[in-house]
XYZ file of C-alpha atoms in Angstrom:
784
model
C 34.151 -8.098 69.607
C 31.872 -10.175 67.341
C 32.184 -7.885 64.288
C 35.974 -7.990 64.672
C 35.926 -11.804 64.707
C 33.677 -11.888 61.645
C 35.950 -9.452 59.822
C 38.976 -11.546 60.812
C 37.258 -14.681 59.487
C 36.448 -13.085 56.149
C 39.950 -11.680 55.786
C 41.412 -15.128 56.441
C 39.018 -16.654 53.936
C 39.894 -14.081 51.287
C 43.619 -14.591 51.806
C 43.124 -18.354 51.560
C 41.690 -18.107 48.072
C 38.068 -18.838 49.030
C 35.604 -17.529 46.456
C 34.961 -13.904 47.335
C 31.310 -13.325 46.476
C 29.876 -9.864 47.105
C 31.122 -9.251 50.633
C 34.709 -8.345 49.713
C 33.902 -4.994 48.046
C 32.052 -3.968 51.166
C 35.016 -4.840 53.345
C 37.396 -3.023 51.011
C 35.132 0.014 50.909
C 35.170 0.087 54.708
C 38.945 -0.139 54.620
C 39.042 3.004 52.435
C 42.099 2.264 50.356
C 44.196 5.397 49.821
C 45.086 6.552 46.299
C 48.736 6.771 47.376
C 50.991 6.598 50.434
C 51.420 10.350 50.214
C 47.702 11.170 50.466
C 46.331 8.857 53.167
C 43.022 10.742 53.312
C 42.273 10.607 49.574
C 40.577 7.331 48.681
C 39.969 5.238 45.579
C 36.273 5.331 44.748
C 35.540 2.241 42.666
C 31.931 2.303 43.880
C 31.314 5.593 42.058
C 33.102 4.266 38.977
C 30.872 1.192 39.055
C 27.723 3.270 39.511
C 28.550 5.555 36.578
C 29.482 2.634 34.318
C 26.147 0.941 35.055
C 24.236 4.132 34.246
C 26.036 4.537 30.916
C 25.824 0.852 29.999
C 22.052 0.930 30.523
C 21.789 4.049 28.360
C 23.976 2.785 25.509
C 22.750 -0.801 25.773
C 25.935 -2.367 24.431
C 29.219 -3.880 25.672
C 31.845 -1.283 26.609
C 35.552 -1.126 25.883
C 37.862 -0.671 28.863
C 38.603 2.888 27.723
C 34.906 3.690 27.708
C 34.403 2.229 31.174
C 37.051 4.407 32.763
C 36.312 7.569 30.774
C 32.521 7.335 31.087
C 32.950 6.197 34.680
C 34.338 9.663 35.411
C 31.562 11.647 33.723
C 30.299 14.669 35.618
C 26.706 13.768 34.670
C 26.523 10.170 33.379
C 22.727 10.238 33.156
C 22.515 13.198 30.793
C 25.882 13.452 29.066
C 25.584 13.109 25.300
C 27.957 10.346 24.216
C 29.103 9.780 20.653
C 32.636 8.674 19.847
C 34.582 11.269 17.914
C 31.724 13.799 18.047
C 30.549 15.031 21.442
C 32.539 16.758 24.174
C 32.554 14.963 27.510
C 32.611 16.741 30.868
C 34.825 14.671 33.154
C 36.008 14.622 36.757
C 39.634 13.427 36.829
C 41.001 11.888 40.019
C 44.272 13.785 40.067
C 46.735 16.117 38.318
C 50.506 15.808 37.775
C 52.805 18.542 36.455
C 56.474 18.515 35.446
C 58.546 21.531 36.441
C 58.853 23.094 32.986
C 55.067 23.210 32.487
C 54.156 23.525 36.190
C 55.578 27.067 36.254
C 52.976 28.374 33.836
C 50.233 26.139 35.251
C 50.821 27.430 38.776
C 51.091 31.027 37.551
C 47.685 30.579 35.922
C 46.282 28.938 39.063
C 47.574 31.840 41.177
C 45.841 34.317 38.873
C 42.567 32.400 39.319
C 42.423 33.612 42.919
C 41.512 30.195 44.357
C 42.951 29.241 47.777
C 43.722 25.538 47.244
C 43.613 22.810 44.608
C 40.396 20.770 44.499
C 41.989 17.409 43.606
C 45.255 15.694 44.610
C 48.039 17.291 42.573
C 51.816 16.994 42.324
C 54.792 18.851 40.837
C 57.827 16.894 39.590
C 61.266 18.473 39.042
C 62.742 16.585 36.091
C 63.051 18.869 33.057
C 65.610 21.469 34.136
C 68.626 19.221 34.802
C 71.164 19.350 31.977
C 73.275 16.277 31.241
C 76.907 17.268 31.290
C 79.355 15.321 33.440
C 77.343 12.827 35.493
C 74.453 12.465 37.912
C 75.608 14.106 41.162
C 77.468 17.040 39.594
C 74.719 17.725 37.077
C 72.061 17.652 39.801
C 73.929 20.089 42.026
C 74.544 22.401 39.083
C 70.831 22.355 38.246
C 69.884 23.156 41.839
C 72.186 26.173 41.781
C 71.090 27.469 38.370
C 67.364 26.866 38.909
C 67.101 27.788 42.577
C 64.617 30.606 41.902
C 62.294 28.329 39.931
C 62.534 25.444 42.402
C 61.784 27.815 45.289
C 58.765 29.170 43.427
C 57.377 25.713 42.702
C 58.072 24.491 46.236
C 56.398 27.494 47.885
C 53.477 27.498 45.425
C 52.947 23.800 46.113
C 52.992 24.426 49.871
C 50.550 27.336 49.624
C 48.038 25.690 47.315
C 48.170 22.099 48.571
C 50.310 20.513 45.850
C 52.850 17.758 46.585
C 56.393 18.637 45.494
C 58.953 16.128 44.202
C 62.364 17.740 44.468
C 65.023 17.717 41.738
C 66.723 14.331 41.689
C 63.547 12.420 42.536
C 63.140 11.211 38.956
C 61.080 11.595 35.813
C 57.421 12.463 36.370
C 56.053 9.405 34.544
C 58.175 6.898 36.450
C 57.167 8.557 39.746
C 53.511 8.345 38.724
C 53.843 4.656 37.843
C 55.569 3.898 41.141
C 53.197 5.913 43.331
C 50.074 7.364 41.745
C 48.724 5.419 38.780
C 46.363 2.537 39.492
C 43.768 0.521 37.557
C 40.790 2.703 36.694
C 42.309 6.077 37.587
C 41.655 9.126 35.405
C 44.776 11.263 35.669
C 45.783 14.287 33.632
C 49.369 15.490 33.397
C 51.018 18.503 31.838
C 53.290 16.375 29.689
C 52.500 14.511 26.485
C 53.897 11.217 27.815
C 51.465 11.061 30.719
C 49.876 7.983 29.010
C 52.763 6.010 30.542
C 50.356 5.363 33.437
C 48.222 3.216 31.127
C 50.699 0.448 31.917
C 48.885 0.176 35.254
C 45.425 0.170 33.698
C 44.671 3.863 34.108
C 43.464 6.478 31.672
C 46.300 9.001 31.886
C 46.148 11.904 29.449
C 48.623 14.633 28.533
C 47.231 18.176 28.572
C 48.299 21.813 28.636
C 48.606 23.796 31.844
C 45.264 25.566 31.372
C 43.481 22.190 31.386
C 45.292 21.306 34.603
C 44.116 24.591 36.112
C 40.501 23.690 35.296
C 40.792 20.395 37.143
C 42.704 21.897 40.069
C 39.962 24.541 40.287
C 37.263 21.870 40.548
C 35.787 22.604 37.124
C 34.696 19.660 34.932
C 37.343 18.947 32.328
C 36.345 18.753 28.669
C 37.541 16.047 26.311
C 36.230 15.218 22.876
C 34.709 11.749 23.191
C 37.583 9.574 21.955
C 37.339 6.835 19.410
C 38.882 3.532 20.468
C 41.479 1.690 18.385
C 41.940 -1.891 19.499
C 45.339 -3.544 19.227
C 44.954 -7.299 19.632
C 48.127 -8.982 20.796
C 48.627 -12.699 20.224
C 51.663 -14.900 20.712
C 54.438 -14.166 23.188
C 57.466 -11.871 23.409
C 60.793 -13.697 23.351
C 64.454 -13.298 22.515
C 65.612 -9.817 21.506
C 62.042 -8.620 20.935
C 60.864 -6.244 23.659
C 57.754 -4.229 24.566
C 59.330 -1.234 22.802
C 59.069 -3.148 19.517
C 55.295 -3.338 19.903
C 54.864 0.432 19.855
C 57.583 0.926 17.228
C 55.591 -1.451 15.027
C 52.287 0.292 15.813
C 53.873 3.687 15.050
C 54.960 2.359 11.673
C 51.384 1.245 10.973
C 49.434 4.257 12.230
C 52.022 7.050 11.601
C 52.425 10.162 13.735
C 48.793 11.221 13.340
C 46.995 7.892 12.964
C 45.948 7.800 16.614
C 44.650 11.373 16.790
C 41.366 11.589 18.666
C 41.536 7.960 19.763
C 42.534 5.854 22.725
C 44.703 2.854 21.868
C 43.415 -0.154 23.814
C 45.603 -3.246 23.923
C 43.925 -6.591 24.501
C 44.223 -10.258 23.650
C 46.186 -13.245 24.987
C 49.571 -11.707 24.168
C 49.103 -9.026 26.811
C 50.038 -11.389 29.622
C 53.551 -11.935 28.210
C 54.390 -8.252 28.805
C 55.552 -6.896 32.156
C 53.738 -3.980 33.793
C 56.615 -1.607 33.071
C 56.734 -2.969 29.517
C 53.078 -2.062 29.112
C 53.943 1.423 30.398
C 56.633 1.720 27.707
C 54.084 0.914 25.011
C 51.541 3.380 26.402
C 54.167 6.087 26.841
C 55.174 6.171 23.204
C 51.556 6.151 22.054
C 51.951 9.925 22.235
C 54.055 9.634 19.090
C 51.066 8.498 17.036
C 48.857 11.313 18.306
C 46.739 9.079 20.536
C 44.720 10.658 23.331
C 46.165 7.921 25.523
C 46.783 4.160 25.589
C 45.752 1.491 28.081
C 46.092 -2.175 29.018
C 43.525 -4.242 30.957
C 44.186 -5.036 34.611
C 46.008 -8.349 35.003
C 48.398 -10.333 37.197
C 51.469 -8.458 35.923
C 49.969 -5.202 37.200
C 49.014 -6.851 40.484
C 52.600 -8.033 40.882
C 53.954 -4.528 40.250
C 51.501 -2.929 42.675
C 52.585 -5.395 45.343
C 56.281 -4.740 44.753
C 55.757 -0.978 44.973
C 53.990 -1.236 48.321
C 50.407 -1.071 47.060
C 49.079 -4.584 47.595
C 45.954 -3.032 49.141
C 45.172 -1.318 45.819
C 45.693 -4.617 43.974
C 43.283 -6.393 46.340
C 40.673 -3.712 45.777
C 41.198 -3.863 42.004
C 40.694 -7.640 42.126
C 37.221 -7.119 43.581
C 36.232 -4.638 40.871
C 38.110 -6.350 38.033
C 35.008 -6.631 35.838
C 35.169 -2.840 35.440
C 38.905 -2.826 34.760
C 38.831 -5.040 31.652
C 36.832 -4.684 28.411
C 33.408 -6.286 28.042
C 33.210 -9.364 25.865
C 31.918 -8.402 22.439
C 32.835 -4.722 22.699
C 33.366 -2.914 19.415
C 36.467 -0.947 18.371
C 36.576 1.736 15.679
C 39.630 0.032 14.192
C 41.492 -3.164 15.032
C 45.165 -3.930 14.506
C 46.498 -7.417 15.221
C 50.118 -8.140 16.110
C 51.546 -11.606 16.678
C 54.244 -11.094 19.287
C 55.825 -14.442 18.415
C 56.548 -13.133 14.907
C 57.504 -9.570 15.878
C 61.132 -8.666 15.241
C 63.278 -6.026 16.986
C 62.678 -2.615 15.445
C 64.485 0.708 15.204
C 62.675 3.857 14.076
C 64.027 7.028 12.498
C 65.701 9.257 11.720
C 63.889 12.585 12.291
C 60.471 11.040 12.911
C 59.336 8.295 15.308
C 57.085 6.518 12.812
C 59.751 5.582 10.228
C 59.972 1.918 11.258
C 62.685 -0.566 10.247
C 63.530 -4.059 11.469
C 66.960 -3.914 13.147
C 68.095 -6.529 10.623
C 67.507 -4.051 7.780
C 68.667 -0.728 9.205
C 72.329 -1.013 8.200
C 71.529 -1.526 4.545
C 68.810 1.147 4.579
C 71.190 3.647 6.207
C 73.878 3.042 3.588
C 71.352 3.383 0.784
C 69.938 6.638 2.207
C 73.316 8.130 3.054
C 72.732 8.152 6.796
C 75.880 7.812 8.935
C 76.223 4.180 10.036
C 78.843 4.801 12.740
C 77.110 5.431 16.054
C 78.557 8.330 18.035
C 76.445 7.939 21.179
C 74.039 5.351 22.566
C 71.641 6.590 25.237
C 69.392 4.418 27.401
C 66.793 5.429 29.953
C 64.195 8.227 29.734
C 60.564 8.059 30.819
C 59.936 5.442 28.131
C 62.540 2.851 29.061
C 64.138 3.234 32.481
C 62.518 0.455 34.481
C 64.333 -2.158 36.550
C 63.684 -4.683 33.779
C 65.059 -2.337 31.098
C 68.231 -1.758 33.063
C 68.558 -5.483 33.780
C 68.257 -6.480 30.126
C 70.805 -3.839 29.124
C 73.170 -5.001 31.855
C 72.743 -8.602 30.626
C 74.009 -7.532 27.202
C 76.852 -5.527 28.726
C 77.979 -8.480 30.878
C 78.473 -10.622 27.800
C 80.652 -7.980 26.162
C 82.722 -7.558 29.315
C 83.202 -11.327 29.568
C 84.902 -11.160 26.163
C 86.979 -8.107 27.028
C 84.881 -5.609 25.095
C 83.510 -2.184 25.949
C 81.271 0.164 24.020
C 82.794 1.586 20.845
C 80.278 4.427 21.031
C 79.852 6.814 23.927
C 77.159 5.405 26.218
C 74.871 7.072 28.770
C 72.329 5.733 31.264
C 69.412 7.743 32.672
C 67.640 6.122 35.643
C 63.924 6.914 35.645
C 63.659 7.592 39.372
C 65.634 7.736 42.585
C 64.106 4.349 43.436
C 65.385 2.821 40.200
C 68.814 4.458 40.629
C 69.220 3.190 44.187
C 68.018 -0.308 43.307
C 70.239 -0.790 40.240
C 73.183 0.459 42.293
C 72.414 -2.073 45.031
C 71.860 -4.948 42.606
C 74.990 -4.300 40.541
C 73.403 -3.242 37.234
C 74.819 0.281 37.401
C 78.327 -1.082 38.051
C 78.139 -3.326 34.971
C 76.860 -0.489 32.773
C 79.688 1.765 33.966
C 82.277 -0.945 33.347
C 81.148 -1.339 29.740
C 81.787 2.381 29.269
C 78.563 3.995 30.435
C 78.060 7.310 32.207
C 75.152 7.338 34.669
C 73.282 10.628 34.418
C 70.896 12.273 36.878
C 67.388 10.939 37.503
C 65.865 13.338 35.012
C 64.773 13.815 31.402
C 68.193 14.992 30.236
C 69.103 14.431 26.557
C 65.629 13.095 25.745
C 64.273 16.665 25.877
C 67.408 18.439 24.686
C 68.980 18.953 28.115
C 72.351 17.766 26.883
C 75.567 19.759 26.860
C 76.994 17.663 24.068
C 80.726 18.140 23.404
C 81.739 15.305 21.028
C 80.566 16.991 17.803
C 80.194 20.459 16.357
C 76.809 21.853 15.402
C 76.080 21.017 11.783
C 78.194 17.858 11.856
C 76.400 14.884 10.365
C 76.244 12.002 12.856
C 74.101 9.173 14.222
C 72.875 8.468 17.759
C 70.658 5.620 18.966
C 68.410 6.033 22.005
C 65.721 4.236 23.970
C 63.784 7.513 24.044
C 60.420 8.235 22.430
C 61.012 11.210 20.161
C 63.633 11.915 17.503
C 62.548 15.107 15.755
C 65.222 17.180 14.043
C 67.547 18.737 16.615
C 65.482 17.563 19.567
C 68.228 15.850 21.577
C 71.217 18.104 20.963
C 69.981 21.094 18.893
C 72.014 19.830 15.914
C 69.822 19.490 12.801
C 72.343 17.024 11.318
C 72.063 14.509 14.155
C 70.308 11.395 12.865
C 68.500 10.028 15.938
C 67.049 6.521 16.003
C 64.803 5.098 18.735
C 64.806 1.445 19.773
C 64.842 -0.702 22.920
C 67.516 -0.245 25.638
C 69.013 -3.676 24.980
C 69.349 -2.969 21.251
C 70.892 0.422 22.045
C 73.407 -1.343 24.295
C 74.266 -3.953 21.662
C 74.649 -1.346 18.915
C 76.789 0.837 21.183
C 79.129 -2.105 21.802
C 79.376 -2.756 18.066
C 79.505 0.954 17.240
C 77.557 0.645 13.996
C 74.029 0.445 12.617
C 75.187 -2.443 10.451
C 75.274 -4.799 13.436
C 72.323 -7.174 13.930
C 72.625 -8.826 17.370
C 70.319 -11.666 16.347
C 72.696 -12.955 13.664
C 76.008 -11.098 13.666
C 79.196 -11.875 15.575
C 81.520 -9.648 17.573
C 85.266 -10.213 17.989
C 86.446 -10.487 21.579
C 89.714 -9.165 23.002
C 91.193 -12.616 22.472
C 90.432 -12.444 18.754
C 87.690 -15.047 18.960
C 84.276 -14.397 17.494
C 81.182 -14.649 19.671
C 77.477 -13.907 19.368
C 75.449 -12.050 21.970
C 72.722 -14.137 23.542
C 69.249 -12.634 23.845
C 69.119 -10.815 27.208
C 67.106 -12.109 30.128
C 66.395 -10.206 33.323
C 63.941 -10.046 36.200
C 61.017 -7.693 35.627
C 61.142 -6.742 39.317
C 63.895 -7.003 41.951
C 64.019 -10.132 44.098
C 64.423 -7.938 47.169
C 62.188 -4.948 47.790
C 62.899 -1.753 45.855
C 65.444 0.509 47.535
C 63.662 3.889 47.803
C 66.939 5.815 47.950
C 66.870 9.367 49.255
C 63.610 10.928 50.442
C 62.838 13.605 47.866
C 59.151 14.360 48.523
C 57.767 17.495 50.171
C 54.301 17.133 51.673
C 52.098 20.219 51.430
C 51.074 21.532 54.876
C 47.465 21.021 56.000
C 46.977 24.786 55.976
C 49.042 26.661 53.403
C 47.313 30.021 53.797
C 50.287 31.465 55.670
C 52.774 30.483 52.958
C 54.204 33.197 50.711
C 54.889 32.888 46.984
C 57.047 35.709 45.699
C 57.785 36.569 42.074
C 60.259 39.378 41.629
C 59.217 41.959 39.022
C 62.835 41.987 37.773
C 63.127 38.199 37.479
C 64.297 36.815 34.154
C 62.917 33.349 34.960
C 59.425 34.072 36.305
C 56.724 36.560 35.362
C 53.207 37.000 36.715
C 50.602 36.769 33.962
C 48.488 39.610 32.662
C 45.049 38.707 31.225
C 44.842 38.543 27.437
C 42.546 41.072 25.754
C 38.914 40.159 25.098
C 37.514 39.756 21.593
C 36.334 43.182 20.411
C 33.210 41.796 18.759
C 34.491 42.447 15.237
C 35.708 40.268 12.379
C 39.466 39.767 12.072
C 40.235 41.958 9.067
C 43.419 42.179 6.985
C 45.669 40.033 9.152
C 49.248 39.693 7.994
C 50.790 36.239 7.654
C 53.670 35.891 10.093
C 54.806 32.652 8.461
C 53.475 30.021 6.115
C 55.045 26.853 7.441
C 56.347 24.176 5.113
C 56.095 20.538 6.247
C 56.369 19.131 9.749
C 55.889 21.656 12.532
C 56.012 20.140 16.008
C 55.801 21.996 19.303
C 59.608 21.787 19.275
C 59.549 23.897 16.106
C 57.027 26.331 17.635
C 58.619 26.638 21.095
C 62.023 24.983 21.307
C 63.142 23.254 24.507
C 66.815 22.733 25.473
C 68.319 26.064 26.603
C 64.897 27.724 26.395
C 63.523 25.616 29.225
C 64.900 28.115 31.739
C 62.350 30.680 30.542
C 59.254 28.486 30.860
C 57.988 30.657 33.743
C 58.576 33.965 31.910
C 56.211 34.379 28.990
C 57.852 37.423 27.449
C 61.344 35.954 27.495
C 60.391 32.528 26.161
C 58.405 34.185 23.385
C 61.777 34.984 21.824
C 61.827 31.387 20.544
C 58.468 31.573 18.754
C 58.537 29.418 15.620
C 62.318 29.701 15.252
C 62.486 26.068 14.109
C 59.666 26.231 11.554
C 60.582 26.268 7.852
C 59.307 29.303 5.949
C 57.841 28.176 2.624
C 58.861 31.499 1.038
C 62.621 30.932 1.323
C 63.058 27.416 2.713
C 64.779 28.788 5.816
C 64.150 28.547 9.546
C 63.704 31.740 11.575
C 63.704 34.000 8.560
C 60.461 35.686 7.508
C 59.533 38.759 5.516
C 58.276 41.724 7.528
C 55.294 42.793 5.421
C 55.536 46.362 6.719
C 59.261 46.925 6.039
C 59.843 44.205 3.398
C 62.979 43.135 5.279
C 63.662 39.539 6.318
C 64.327 38.863 9.978
C 63.736 36.458 12.877
C 60.170 35.273 13.455
C 59.857 36.557 17.059
C 61.226 39.985 16.132
C 58.773 40.281 13.267
C 55.863 39.271 15.502
C 56.909 41.850 18.104
C 57.082 44.531 15.413
C 53.557 43.716 14.236
C 52.318 43.819 17.840
C 54.004 47.179 18.420
C 52.308 48.536 15.281
C 48.919 47.174 16.370
C 48.683 44.716 13.478
C 47.043 41.322 13.983
C 48.653 38.309 12.366
C 48.050 34.664 11.454
C 50.093 31.511 10.917
C 49.445 29.033 8.093
C 50.536 25.438 8.723
C 50.614 21.978 7.191
C 49.457 18.550 8.466
C 49.368 17.552 12.139
C 50.502 20.988 13.227
C 51.691 21.034 16.843
C 52.458 17.325 17.215
C 54.813 16.260 19.968
C 55.097 17.776 23.420
C 52.093 19.104 25.330
C 53.867 22.423 25.995
C 51.250 25.158 26.083
C 53.935 27.785 25.529
C 53.480 26.947 21.850
C 50.008 28.494 22.255
C 50.808 31.182 24.823
C 53.633 32.682 22.771
C 51.704 33.455 19.572
C 48.867 34.892 21.680
C 51.292 37.041 23.696
C 52.936 38.424 20.539
C 49.666 39.411 18.856
C 48.646 36.312 16.916
C 44.952 35.641 16.405
C 44.501 32.706 14.026
C 46.338 29.476 13.183
C 45.129 27.874 9.930
C 46.327 24.371 9.057
C 45.455 21.201 7.200
C 45.116 19.431 10.570
C 46.109 19.800 14.231
C 47.514 17.540 16.903
C 44.940 17.154 19.702
C 46.715 18.751 22.656
C 47.986 21.743 20.690
C 44.567 22.503 19.215
C 43.067 22.550 22.708
C 45.907 24.708 24.042
C 45.305 27.274 21.293
C 41.616 27.431 22.155
C 42.399 27.839 25.847
C 44.477 30.957 25.133
C 41.823 32.671 23.011
C 43.279 31.855 19.597
C 41.337 30.461 16.639
C 42.706 27.105 15.431
C 41.041 26.545 12.056
C 41.458 23.906 9.354
C 41.031 24.105 5.597
C 37.692 22.637 4.512
C 39.603 21.714 1.374
C 43.264 20.927 2.224
C 44.240 22.027 -1.300
C 43.378 25.607 -0.269
C 46.685 25.651 1.612
C 48.227 26.349 -1.795
C 45.989 29.388 -2.395
C 47.544 31.348 0.457
C 50.884 33.077 -0.102
C 53.063 34.599 2.626
C 52.516 38.112 1.202
C 48.703 37.865 1.307
C 46.346 39.364 3.877
C 43.624 37.283 5.520
C 40.218 38.185 6.919
C 38.061 35.878 9.017
C 34.458 37.029 8.664
C 31.216 35.983 10.308
C 32.560 35.840 13.869
C 29.392 37.408 15.277
C 27.630 34.219 14.185
C 30.447 31.922 15.380
C 28.730 28.658 16.325
C 29.559 24.956 16.819
C 29.696 23.033 13.553
C 29.391 26.154 11.405
C 32.420 26.830 9.160
C 34.003 30.270 9.059
C 34.688 32.242 5.895
C 38.225 33.362 5.055
C 38.893 36.059 2.457
C 42.383 35.905 0.936
C 43.565 39.272 -0.360
C 46.454 39.068 -2.811
C 48.898 41.963 -3.372
C 47.585 42.485 -6.940
C 44.135 43.376 -5.560
C 42.451 40.066 -6.398
C 40.568 38.088 -3.753
C 39.597 34.497 -3.080
C 37.194 33.117 -0.516
C 37.694 29.767 1.182
C 35.910 27.979 4.021
C 37.586 26.976 7.267
C 36.371 24.342 9.712
C 36.710 24.329 13.477
C 35.946 22.041 16.430
C 34.761 24.670 18.944
C 31.802 23.860 21.158
C 29.707 26.527 22.900
C 31.846 26.838 26.018
C 35.029 26.998 23.930
C 33.547 29.817 21.862
C 33.035 31.625 25.177
C 36.796 31.207 25.830
C 37.504 32.966 22.529
C 35.063 35.755 23.279
C 36.452 36.281 26.791
C 40.031 36.292 25.523
C 41.041 32.993 27.141
C 39.652 30.113 29.192
C 41.153 31.676 32.317
C 39.387 34.969 31.611
C 36.128 33.064 31.223
C 36.713 31.236 34.516
C 37.094 34.595 36.273
C 33.922 35.916 34.617
C 31.964 32.954 35.928
C 33.473 33.353 39.410
C 32.428 37.002 39.486
C 28.894 36.118 38.423
C 28.545 33.484 41.148
C 30.012 35.668 43.925
């Protein structure tokens, strides 16, 4: 009885604001706060984080950034791990794994082939990528369930068998679900989607990876990450008016460009942070993927505490309060680069077209568009997506729409709304936001990715028709949203999208320009204001979560050998111990080559679980430098031009190895590992570029390919599509040692160039074994 009274006294004292001293962590530790409502027996372990941070701080003897605290706090061996930013590879123990349905298929197929009985860390699957936007939420969702039944059944049964939580179609976008349920201050989470950094809005280190990396973590193997540099973004001033959190990352993208964050974590800090809502911070972190950043993060603060409380996780907030010193950067910590942005001076931005780092103030875009010949009439405005579908986003958009409706106006452009989750959908329906957005002309789509990833059955234009769309999405690569290379896509905040959709033109600046109401009178839109969180509790909507059973050993996972959607994986062949001699060049790529160019999404998403079928989209979007065309390459054996996948299959059939030559930042964009699996499956061996995007380079290594970079970028010009390439010295392949490439020209002449790589010893073992998965099996056999 006495201990209970003492505990009651301390709890009362803590709730009354009495200074907490050292006893509170002990009480919280005893309480064992769960990581989420869905895993009541998996607990947050801040004590271990604290212990590891103290070990590393003593070793390094310097103040630590927040990024360093969380990353180093998850080291497998903090006492012995070599730590040097941008140099060494860290072995980490992430807290959990999240997978979206398009990438989960291949991740689970790889996990099945590992032979392990159950995942080693809490893991979830989220069905959000396979729902095509067509006629509206309910109809589109039902259609997706019918079309994708085989895939959903596979993921559901695989989750049940191997201990993975399953979020059914209609539950929402993976990143919104993570923010609402799984991210928390100090977590290290990896997700098989490039926008996993969204969770940084809740003070976690959340990193996008390929499926093979997820398999490592689910198998209980330490996960490797090159020790990231840390770019500090100091925020001063305060957001106000039409300026939104989205404008922060649009501005940063304009400064750093699509590759400026590669190999670095973006860490926001400074007094301006507190003027941004938790979901606003998530927006900023989400789109950090567009500058190549490993991830982005904000320090734990009251806005996060407020969000945790509203999403039913006040116990996590209380625990975070006790360990807050480890959830914020040390005073005096050093960043590799510092950018400063005064939020009070920041103006609304709009970025595009065709690349997310082409930044313009909204006030300038009309004139720029006219000068560049971009269509100024807006065909469609689209709000939502994983980047901007929070309650606050929807509220600010509805605030703009209400003003238009009050003056008798509706959107001149077509207008769509994508709720980020079932919880957001249900809550904006209850609170009237959805009704307002419909009344202004909007169509509410399913809780899914939809047009943001190309899942859009667009009917208002013909392919090849030049047009403009504005979205609150994160990516605007050529053809990404609707497969039309002539669609000029611009990204901005949801409230700016709404205002521009009402006006119907890029030439409208809501800060200064007037609209004409139905009564003929001119009026100006006021800057929108909305609650960051609902006054009532969130409405959870329909229950869409499937718990994995305690014992899944009796569950069956069937893959039909005749399925066109799913295919069990066969191991890739091991390295034969020889140099790669006389490889043909499948394609020399000109300019930007994202993972969308390498493995297109949209209609191809249905084949994400069938490697042979999806390989028919290999590099069909990449531009061939030889003829300036997409999906047209010379077959070096027949001298005929044909599709890239067909040519690769022909080379494979003839037993000929091949290589790809690429430009800068090759593989930027989505984390999709199919962009690495496909070239490996069709006989590719080497990808040589000026530089790689982080996730894609790792994915290539995981599948037994050689991603190499020109020691001298000018050597890109020495290679011609008709040449043959040999990579020599592979028997002495070693970390930090460049490889020699012999270029053999058709006239008999030769040139030798040097190629760099970032392989460490264990990654070289992946290459030698044929893939990381092959190497995992080798190690399992040795230990058994």
